[in-house]
Amino acid sequence: MSKQEQVNRIKEDFINCQKVLVAIGDETRQAILLVLMETDCQTGLRVGEITEQTHLSRPAVSHHLKILRDAGIIEMRKEATKNFYYINLRTKIGLLKTLVLDIEELMHDFY
């Protein structure tokens, strides 16, 4: 693959990763992700439980959870009237791995 083809692939990777990069670039969302990582991915946590562990307000937690959901990093499971949030095991964070591997390949091949 030529250098230009690799650069074009990396450009596409960046486009695919934009929502994920924005979502995980915020320290508050990083804290929420760490809290979710400490739990059982099968059950997840409710907003109130995340609020207790992050010391954020409920509206702030809800706002950040929406951004993480829109980016495809977390999902929500409904159980009657309760919503449980958990890390998506097939998360879009895998796109970051592809981006880094493509950059490493370009660097290895041409620098």
Tab-separated table of N, CA, C and O in Angstrom:
chain	number	residue	atom	x	y	z
A	1	MET	N	0.847	-1.178	0.000
A	1	MET	CA	0.000	0.000	0.000
A	1	MET	C	0.893	1.241	0.000
A	1	MET	O	1.875	1.306	0.731
A	2	SER	N	0.527	2.205	-0.814
A	2	SER	CA	1.335	3.418	-0.907
A	2	SER	C	1.141	4.289	0.327
A	2	SER	O	0.171	4.135	1.074
A	3	LYS	N	2.065	5.224	0.475
A	3	LYS	CA	1.986	6.145	1.607
A	3	LYS	C	0.678	6.942	1.543
A	3	LYS	O	0.003	7.116	2.559
A	4	GLN	N	0.305	7.429	0.362
A	4	GLN	CA	-0.926	8.210	0.233
A	4	GLN	C	-2.159	7.368	0.572
A	4	GLN	O	-3.088	7.851	1.210
A	5	GLU	N	-2.149	6.115	0.185
A	5	GLU	CA	-3.280	5.223	0.527
A	5	GLU	C	-3.371	5.029	2.040
A	5	GLU	O	-4.463	5.031	2.606
A	6	GLN	N	-2.223	4.896	2.691
A	6	GLN	CA	-2.218	4.752	4.140
A	6	GLN	C	-2.704	6.028	4.821
A	6	GLN	O	-3.468	5.970	5.776
A	7	VAL	N	-2.261	7.182	4.329
A	7	VAL	CA	-2.704	8.461	4.895
A	7	VAL	C	-4.214	8.604	4.704
A	7	VAL	O	-4.924	9.038	5.624
A	8	ASN	N	-4.713	8.235	3.548
A	8	ASN	CA	-6.155	8.309	3.306
A	8	ASN	C	-6.926	7.388	4.244
A	8	ASN	O	-8.003	7.742	4.736
A	9	ARG	N	-6.365	6.213	4.520
A	9	ARG	CA	-7.013	5.289	5.457
A	9	ARG	C	-7.029	5.886	6.865
A	9	ARG	O	-8.023	5.793	7.579
A	10	ILE	N	-5.940	6.543	7.247
A	10	ILE	CA	-5.867	7.182	8.564
A	10	ILE	C	-6.862	8.332	8.654
A	10	ILE	O	-7.523	8.521	9.678
A	11	LYS	N	-7.004	9.101	7.578
A	11	LYS	CA	-8.009	10.169	7.550
A	11	LYS	C	-9.399	9.595	7.808
A	11	LYS	O	-10.185	10.153	8.576
A	12	GLU	N	-9.694	8.494	7.158
A	12	GLU	CA	-10.989	7.830	7.347
A	12	GLU	C	-11.138	7.324	8.781
A	12	GLU	O	-12.211	7.441	9.382
A	13	ASP	N	-10.047	6.786	9.333
A	13	ASP	CA	-10.066	6.333	10.732
A	13	ASP	C	-10.401	7.493	11.667
A	13	ASP	O	-11.202	7.345	12.592
A	14	PHE	N	-9.776	8.652	11.443
A	14	PHE	CA	-10.049	9.824	12.279
A	14	PHE	C	-11.524	10.208	12.202
A	14	PHE	O	-12.151	10.514	13.215
A	15	ILE	N	-12.075	10.198	11.007
A	15	ILE	CA	-13.496	10.533	10.839
A	15	ILE	C	-14.358	9.543	11.613
A	15	ILE	O	-15.290	9.932	12.319
A	16	ASN	N	-14.045	8.263	11.515
A	16	ASN	CA	-14.805	7.226	12.217
A	16	ASN	C	-14.692	7.346	13.733
A	16	ASN	O	-15.584	6.928	14.461
A	17	CYS	N	-13.583	7.909	14.209
A	17	CYS	CA	-13.314	7.996	15.648
A	17	CYS	C	-13.746	9.309	16.284
A	17	CYS	O	-13.636	9.460	17.502
A	18	GLN	N	-14.218	10.269	15.505
A	18	GLN	CA	-14.473	11.598	16.044
A	18	GLN	C	-15.372	11.580	17.274
A	18	GLN	O	-15.033	12.183	18.296
A	19	LYS	N	-16.513	10.912	17.221
A	19	LYS	CA	-17.426	10.912	18.362
A	19	LYS	C	-16.791	10.241	19.578
A	19	LYS	O	-16.963	10.685	20.705
A	20	VAL	N	-16.060	9.185	19.343
A	20	VAL	CA	-15.407	8.472	20.448
A	20	VAL	C	-14.326	9.346	21.075
A	20	VAL	O	-14.241	9.447	22.299
A	21	LEU	N	-13.529	10.000	20.241
A	21	LEU	CA	-12.462	10.859	20.761
A	21	LEU	C	-13.030	12.006	21.584
A	21	LEU	O	-12.509	12.322	22.654
A	22	VAL	N	-14.104	12.620	21.104
A	22	VAL	CA	-14.738	13.712	21.852
A	22	VAL	C	-15.300	13.174	23.165
A	22	VAL	O	-15.115	13.771	24.225
A	23	ALA	N	-15.963	12.025	23.092
A	23	ALA	CA	-16.602	11.466	24.285
A	23	ALA	C	-15.598	11.109	25.369
A	23	ALA	O	-15.809	11.407	26.541
A	24	ILE	N	-14.502	10.492	25.001
A	24	ILE	CA	-13.540	10.057	26.024
A	24	ILE	C	-12.515	11.132	26.351
A	24	ILE	O	-11.721	10.965	27.267
A	25	GLY	N	-12.549	12.253	25.636
A	25	GLY	CA	-11.600	13.333	25.890
A	25	GLY	C	-11.943	14.183	27.099
A	25	GLY	O	-11.126	14.970	27.554
A	26	ASP	N	-13.132	14.002	27.636
A	26	ASP	CA	-13.584	14.797	28.774
A	26	ASP	C	-13.297	14.051	30.076
A	26	ASP	O	-13.636	12.867	30.215
A	27	GLU	N	-12.695	14.736	31.046
A	27	GLU	CA	-12.323	14.093	32.320
A	27	GLU	C	-13.524	13.557	33.081
A	27	GLU	O	-13.441	12.518	33.740
A	28	THR	N	-14.638	14.252	33.008
A	28	THR	CA	-15.841	13.795	33.705
A	28	THR	C	-16.330	12.483	33.112
A	28	THR	O	-16.678	11.546	33.835
A	29	ARG	N	-16.343	12.396	31.788
A	29	ARG	CA	-16.774	11.147	31.151
A	29	ARG	C	-15.774	10.032	31.404
A	29	ARG	O	-16.151	8.875	31.526
A	30	GLN	N	-14.506	10.384	31.507
A	30	GLN	CA	-13.511	9.371	31.859
A	30	GLN	C	-13.809	8.812	33.248
A	30	GLN	O	-13.726	7.594	33.472
A	31	ALA	N	-14.173	9.689	34.172
A	31	ALA	CA	-14.512	9.238	35.532
A	31	ALA	C	-15.729	8.329	35.511
A	31	ALA	O	-15.760	7.301	36.206
A	32	ILE	N	-16.723	8.674	34.726
A	32	ILE	CA	-17.919	7.835	34.621
A	32	ILE	C	-17.559	6.482	34.021
A	32	ILE	O	-18.017	5.432	34.503
A	33	LEU	N	-16.734	6.477	32.997
A	33	LEU	CA	-16.314	5.204	32.395
A	33	LEU	C	-15.565	4.331	33.391
A	33	LEU	O	-15.774	3.117	33.444
A	34	LEU	N	-14.707	4.951	34.193
A	34	LEU	CA	-13.974	4.177	35.202
A	34	LEU	C	-14.928	3.566	36.222
A	34	LEU	O	-14.751	2.413	36.641
A	35	VAL	N	-15.944	4.324	36.625
A	35	VAL	CA	-16.949	3.786	37.554
A	35	VAL	C	-17.662	2.602	36.905
A	35	VAL	O	-17.856	1.562	37.534
A	36	LEU	N	-18.042	2.746	35.638
A	36	LEU	CA	-18.735	1.654	34.946
A	36	LEU	C	-17.835	0.440	34.765
A	36	LEU	O	-18.303	-0.697	34.808
A	37	MET	N	-16.537	0.667	34.584
A	37	MET	CA	-15.594	-0.438	34.420
A	37	MET	C	-15.443	-1.249	35.704
A	37	MET	O	-15.079	-2.421	35.654
A	38	GLU	N	-15.708	-0.613	36.825
A	38	GLU	CA	-15.577	-1.306	38.109
A	38	GLU	C	-16.778	-2.193	38.418
A	38	GLU	O	-16.766	-2.921	39.391
A	39	THR	N	-17.824	-2.109	37.592
A	39	THR	CA	-19.042	-2.876	37.858
A	39	THR	C	-19.141	-4.076	36.931
A	39	THR	O	-18.370	-4.221	35.989
A	40	ASP	N	-20.127	-4.885	37.192
A	40	ASP	CA	-20.429	-6.037	36.358
A	40	ASP	C	-21.083	-5.541	35.070
A	40	ASP	O	-22.123	-4.890	35.107
A	41	CYS	N	-20.495	-5.840	33.945
A	41	CYS	CA	-21.035	-5.359	32.672
A	41	CYS	C	-22.422	-5.919	32.390
A	41	CYS	O	-23.168	-5.366	31.603
A	42	GLN	N	-22.783	-7.009	33.027
A	42	GLN	CA	-24.100	-7.602	32.803
A	42	GLN	C	-25.212	-6.797	33.464
A	42	GLN	O	-26.314	-6.727	32.952
A	43	THR	N	-24.927	-6.194	34.603
A	43	THR	CA	-25.982	-5.499	35.333
A	43	THR	C	-25.962	-4.002	35.096
A	43	THR	O	-26.997	-3.385	34.906
A	44	GLY	N	-24.810	-3.379	35.116
A	44	GLY	CA	-24.711	-1.943	34.929
A	44	GLY	C	-25.090	-1.172	36.177
A	44	GLY	O	-25.331	-1.745	37.248
A	45	LEU	N	-25.143	0.149	36.036
A	45	LEU	CA	-25.460	1.030	37.155
A	45	LEU	C	-26.556	2.005	36.750
A	45	LEU	O	-26.670	2.380	35.590
A	46	ARG	N	-27.311	2.441	37.744
A	46	ARG	CA	-28.321	3.469	37.527
A	46	ARG	C	-27.676	4.843	37.716
A	46	ARG	O	-26.600	4.970	38.310
A	47	VAL	N	-28.352	5.868	37.222
A	47	VAL	CA	-27.817	7.233	37.313
A	47	VAL	C	-27.500	7.604	38.756
A	47	VAL	O	-26.449	8.178	39.039
A	48	GLY	N	-28.386	7.263	39.671
A	48	GLY	CA	-28.162	7.586	41.077
A	48	GLY	C	-26.902	6.942	41.635
A	48	GLY	O	-26.175	7.550	42.430
A	49	GLU	N	-26.636	5.716	41.226
A	49	GLU	CA	-25.435	5.017	41.692
A	49	GLU	C	-24.170	5.669	41.122
A	49	GLU	O	-23.164	5.799	41.818
A	50	ILE	N	-24.245	6.085	39.872
A	50	ILE	CA	-23.099	6.769	39.261
A	50	ILE	C	-22.897	8.120	39.942
A	50	ILE	O	-21.762	8.524	40.217
A	51	THR	N	-23.996	8.795	40.243
A	51	THR	CA	-23.938	10.096	40.930
A	51	THR	C	-23.212	9.960	42.263
A	51	THR	O	-22.345	10.775	42.595
A	52	GLU	N	-23.546	8.924	43.025
A	52	GLU	CA	-22.910	8.711	44.333
A	52	GLU	C	-21.407	8.502	44.202
A	52	GLU	O	-20.634	8.978	45.032
A	53	GLN	N	-20.992	7.791	43.166
A	53	GLN	CA	-19.578	7.445	43.034
A	53	GLN	C	-18.743	8.537	42.366
A	53	GLN	O	-17.513	8.527	42.487
A	54	THR	N	-19.404	9.466	41.678
A	54	THR	CA	-18.654	10.516	40.981
A	54	THR	C	-18.824	11.884	41.622
A	54	THR	O	-18.112	12.814	41.275
A	55	HIS	N	-19.785	12.006	42.527
A	55	HIS	CA	-20.075	13.277	43.194
A	55	HIS	C	-20.525	14.362	42.207
A	55	HIS	O	-20.285	15.537	42.424
A	56	LEU	N	-21.148	13.930	41.120
A	56	LEU	CA	-21.737	14.852	40.146
A	56	LEU	C	-23.233	14.919	40.401
A	56	LEU	O	-23.793	14.043	41.055
A	57	SER	N	-23.872	15.930	39.850
A	57	SER	CA	-25.333	16.002	39.968
A	57	SER	C	-25.967	14.988	39.014
A	57	SER	O	-25.345	14.563	38.034
A	58	ARG	N	-27.215	14.619	39.311
A	58	ARG	CA	-27.928	13.695	38.435
A	58	ARG	C	-28.037	14.240	37.007
A	58	ARG	O	-27.789	13.496	36.053
A	59	PRO	N	-28.399	15.535	36.838
A	59	PRO	CA	-28.472	16.051	35.468
A	59	PRO	C	-27.120	15.999	34.743
A	59	PRO	O	-27.064	15.716	33.548
A	60	ALA	N	-26.039	16.259	35.468
A	60	ALA	CA	-24.705	16.208	34.852
A	60	ALA	C	-24.378	14.784	34.416
A	60	ALA	O	-23.877	14.563	33.304
A	61	VAL	N	-24.654	13.813	35.274
A	61	VAL	CA	-24.402	12.413	34.926
A	61	VAL	C	-25.229	12.028	33.706
A	61	VAL	O	-24.720	11.423	32.750
A	62	SER	N	-26.499	12.384	33.703
A	62	SER	CA	-27.378	12.057	32.572
A	62	SER	C	-26.856	12.671	31.274
A	62	SER	O	-26.860	12.025	30.218
A	63	HIS	N	-26.413	13.905	31.358
A	63	HIS	CA	-25.863	14.592	30.179
A	63	HIS	C	-24.651	13.835	29.622
A	63	HIS	O	-24.562	13.572	28.420
A	64	HIS	N	-23.734	13.470	30.494
A	64	HIS	CA	-22.524	12.785	30.061
A	64	HIS	C	-22.823	11.363	29.579
A	64	HIS	O	-22.194	10.882	28.632
A	65	LEU	N	-23.784	10.703	30.210
A	65	LEU	CA	-24.170	9.373	29.752
A	65	LEU	C	-24.741	9.429	28.341
A	65	LEU	O	-24.489	8.550	27.522
A	66	LYS	N	-25.496	10.473	28.044
A	66	LYS	CA	-26.057	10.627	26.696
A	66	LYS	C	-24.945	10.757	25.659
A	66	LYS	O	-24.999	10.131	24.587
A	67	ILE	N	-23.934	11.533	25.965
A	67	ILE	CA	-22.812	11.707	25.035
A	67	ILE	C	-22.089	10.373	24.830
A	67	ILE	O	-21.761	9.994	23.699
A	68	LEU	N	-21.872	9.641	25.911
A	68	LEU	CA	-21.216	8.334	25.811
A	68	LEU	C	-22.069	7.340	25.028
A	68	LEU	O	-21.542	6.543	24.247
A	69	ARG	N	-23.384	7.402	25.222
A	69	ARG	CA	-24.291	6.523	24.458
A	69	ARG	C	-24.289	6.885	22.985
A	69	ARG	O	-24.227	6.012	22.117
A	70	ASP	N	-24.360	8.175	22.693
A	70	ASP	CA	-24.366	8.622	21.293
A	70	ASP	C	-23.079	8.227	20.565
A	70	ASP	O	-23.090	8.007	19.360
A	71	ALA	N	-21.985	8.149	21.309
A	71	ALA	CA	-20.699	7.752	20.722
A	71	ALA	C	-20.579	6.237	20.582
A	71	ALA	O	-19.627	5.751	19.987
A	72	GLY	N	-21.519	5.494	21.146
A	72	GLY	CA	-21.489	4.041	21.042
A	72	GLY	C	-20.577	3.362	22.038
A	72	GLY	O	-20.197	2.209	21.868
A	73	ILE	N	-20.230	4.074	23.108
A	73	ILE	CA	-19.311	3.522	24.105
A	73	ILE	C	-20.056	2.779	25.202
A	73	ILE	O	-19.589	1.759	25.706
A	74	ILE	N	-21.210	3.297	25.587
A	74	ILE	CA	-22.014	2.623	26.609
A	74	ILE	C	-23.408	2.350	26.050
A	74	ILE	O	-23.807	2.924	25.032
A	75	GLU	N	-24.118	1.473	26.744
A	75	GLU	CA	-25.494	1.175	26.385
A	75	GLU	C	-26.356	1.221	27.632
A	75	GLU	O	-25.850	1.270	28.750
A	76	MET	N	-27.656	1.209	27.401
A	76	MET	CA	-28.603	1.264	28.502
A	76	MET	C	-29.531	0.050	28.402
A	76	MET	O	-29.974	-0.312	27.320
A	77	ARG	N	-29.790	-0.541	29.542
A	77	ARG	CA	-30.726	-1.661	29.631
A	77	ARG	C	-31.884	-1.224	30.498
A	77	ARG	O	-31.691	-0.724	31.603
A	78	LYS	N	-33.102	-1.386	29.973
A	78	LYS	CA	-34.290	-1.032	30.751
A	78	LYS	C	-34.783	-2.248	31.506
A	78	LYS	O	-34.811	-3.349	30.985
A	79	GLU	N	-35.152	-2.000	32.746
A	79	GLU	CA	-35.753	-3.046	33.573
A	79	GLU	C	-36.934	-2.394	34.281
A	79	GLU	O	-36.748	-1.643	35.242
A	80	ALA	N	-38.118	-2.640	33.750
A	80	ALA	CA	-39.333	-1.959	34.208
A	80	ALA	C	-39.137	-0.451	34.022
A	80	ALA	O	-38.954	0.001	32.908
A	81	THR	N	-39.127	0.307	35.111
A	81	THR	CA	-38.949	1.762	34.992
A	81	THR	C	-37.510	2.188	35.276
A	81	THR	O	-37.216	3.382	35.312
A	82	LYS	N	-36.629	1.234	35.477
A	82	LYS	CA	-35.235	1.546	35.816
A	82	LYS	C	-34.345	1.399	34.583
A	82	LYS	O	-34.526	0.495	33.778
A	83	ASN	N	-33.383	2.301	34.472
A	83	ASN	CA	-32.388	2.253	33.396
A	83	ASN	C	-31.022	1.938	33.982
A	83	ASN	O	-30.592	2.583	34.940
A	84	PHE	N	-30.357	0.960	33.409
A	84	PHE	CA	-29.028	0.556	33.845
A	84	PHE	C	-28.041	0.812	32.712
A	84	PHE	O	-28.270	0.408	31.572
A	85	TYR	N	-26.935	1.475	33.040
A	85	TYR	CA	-25.923	1.835	32.043
A	85	TYR	C	-24.711	0.936	32.221
A	85	TYR	O	-24.288	0.661	33.342
A	86	TYR	N	-24.163	0.507	31.102
A	86	TYR	CA	-23.000	-0.381	31.133
A	86	TYR	C	-22.151	-0.140	29.890
A	86	TYR	O	-22.610	0.407	28.899
A	87	ILE	N	-20.893	-0.575	29.973
A	87	ILE	CA	-19.979	-0.432	28.845
A	87	ILE	C	-20.377	-1.449	27.782
A	87	ILE	O	-20.599	-2.622	28.095
A	88	ASN	N	-20.470	-0.979	26.570
A	88	ASN	CA	-20.799	-1.843	25.441
A	88	ASN	C	-19.576	-2.705	25.133
A	88	ASN	O	-18.520	-2.186	24.799
A	89	LEU	N	-19.732	-4.024	25.225
A	89	LEU	CA	-18.594	-4.914	24.992
A	89	LEU	C	-18.122	-4.869	23.545
A	89	LEU	O	-16.976	-5.175	23.249
A	90	ARG	N	-18.992	-4.496	22.650
A	90	ARG	CA	-18.618	-4.338	21.245
A	90	ARG	C	-18.489	-2.842	20.947
A	90	ARG	O	-18.948	-2.353	19.940
A	91	THR	N	-17.858	-2.165	21.839
A	91	THR	CA	-17.792	-0.709	21.812
A	91	THR	C	-17.068	-0.154	20.596
A	91	THR	O	-16.240	-0.822	19.986
A	92	LYS	N	-17.370	1.073	20.317
A	92	LYS	CA	-16.705	1.779	19.229
A	92	LYS	C	-15.270	2.157	19.606
A	92	LYS	O	-14.539	2.671	18.775
A	93	ILE	N	-14.886	1.883	20.833
A	93	ILE	CA	-13.510	2.170	21.235
A	93	ILE	C	-12.542	1.326	20.399
A	93	ILE	O	-11.399	1.704	20.195
A	94	GLY	N	-13.028	0.218	19.863
A	94	GLY	CA	-12.210	-0.592	18.959
A	94	GLY	C	-11.738	0.194	17.747
A	94	GLY	O	-10.698	-0.113	17.158
A	95	LEU	N	-12.501	1.230	17.373
A	95	LEU	CA	-12.079	2.087	16.259
A	95	LEU	C	-10.762	2.787	16.580
A	95	LEU	O	-9.948	3.032	15.685
A	96	LEU	N	-10.560	3.096	17.857
A	96	LEU	CA	-9.307	3.744	18.262
A	96	LEU	C	-8.119	2.814	18.048
A	96	LEU	O	-7.038	3.246	17.648
A	97	LYS	N	-8.339	1.551	18.322
A	97	LYS	CA	-7.274	0.565	18.126
A	97	LYS	C	-6.880	0.517	16.654
A	97	LYS	O	-5.698	0.506	16.315
A	98	THR	N	-7.882	0.530	15.774
A	98	THR	CA	-7.615	0.530	14.343
A	98	THR	C	-6.830	1.764	13.936
A	98	THR	O	-5.855	1.681	13.181
A	99	LEU	N	-7.228	2.922	14.465
A	99	LEU	CA	-6.530	4.177	14.160
A	99	LEU	C	-5.062	4.089	14.570
A	99	LEU	O	-4.162	4.396	13.785
A	100	VAL	N	-4.815	3.648	15.787
A	100	VAL	CA	-3.443	3.571	16.290
A	100	VAL	C	-2.627	2.568	15.480
A	100	VAL	O	-1.475	2.832	15.108
A	101	LEU	N	-3.211	1.422	15.151
A	101	LEU	CA	-2.486	0.421	14.362
A	101	LEU	C	-2.155	0.939	12.967
A	101	LEU	O	-1.055	0.707	12.455
A	102	ASP	N	-3.098	1.666	12.357
A	102	ASP	CA	-2.832	2.227	11.028
A	102	ASP	C	-1.737	3.291	11.084
A	102	ASP	O	-0.888	3.366	10.196
A	103	ILE	N	-1.725	4.103	12.137
A	103	ILE	CA	-0.662	5.107	12.296
A	103	ILE	C	0.681	4.417	12.506
A	103	ILE	O	1.693	4.789	11.905
A	104	GLU	N	0.687	3.383	13.352
A	104	GLU	CA	1.935	2.646	13.586
A	104	GLU	C	2.457	2.029	12.295
A	104	GLU	O	3.667	2.053	12.037
A	105	GLU	N	1.557	1.495	11.489
A	105	GLU	CA	1.972	0.885	10.217
A	105	GLU	C	2.596	1.930	9.298
A	105	GLU	O	3.646	1.691	8.688
A	106	LEU	N	1.968	3.092	9.191
A	106	LEU	CA	2.514	4.162	8.369
A	106	LEU	C	3.895	4.582	8.879
A	106	LEU	O	4.832	4.730	8.078
A	107	MET	N	4.021	4.758	10.182
A	107	MET	CA	5.299	5.175	10.760
A	107	MET	C	6.374	4.111	10.499
A	107	MET	O	7.512	4.445	10.171
A	108	HIS	N	6.025	2.862	10.630
A	108	HIS	CA	6.971	1.777	10.420
A	108	HIS	C	7.412	1.716	8.953
A	108	HIS	O	8.586	1.541	8.642
A	109	ASP	N	6.443	1.880	8.045
A	109	ASP	CA	6.737	1.746	6.619
A	109	ASP	C	7.499	2.931	6.021
A	109	ASP	O	8.298	2.758	5.114
A	110	PHE	N	7.270	4.131	6.558
A	110	PHE	CA	7.794	5.317	5.876
A	110	PHE	C	8.682	6.224	6.726
A	110	PHE	O	9.193	7.228	6.215
A	111	TYR	N	8.859	5.909	8.018
A	111	TYR	CA	9.669	6.816	8.832
A	111	TYR	C	10.723	6.080	9.607
A	111	TYR	O	10.659	5.092	10.112
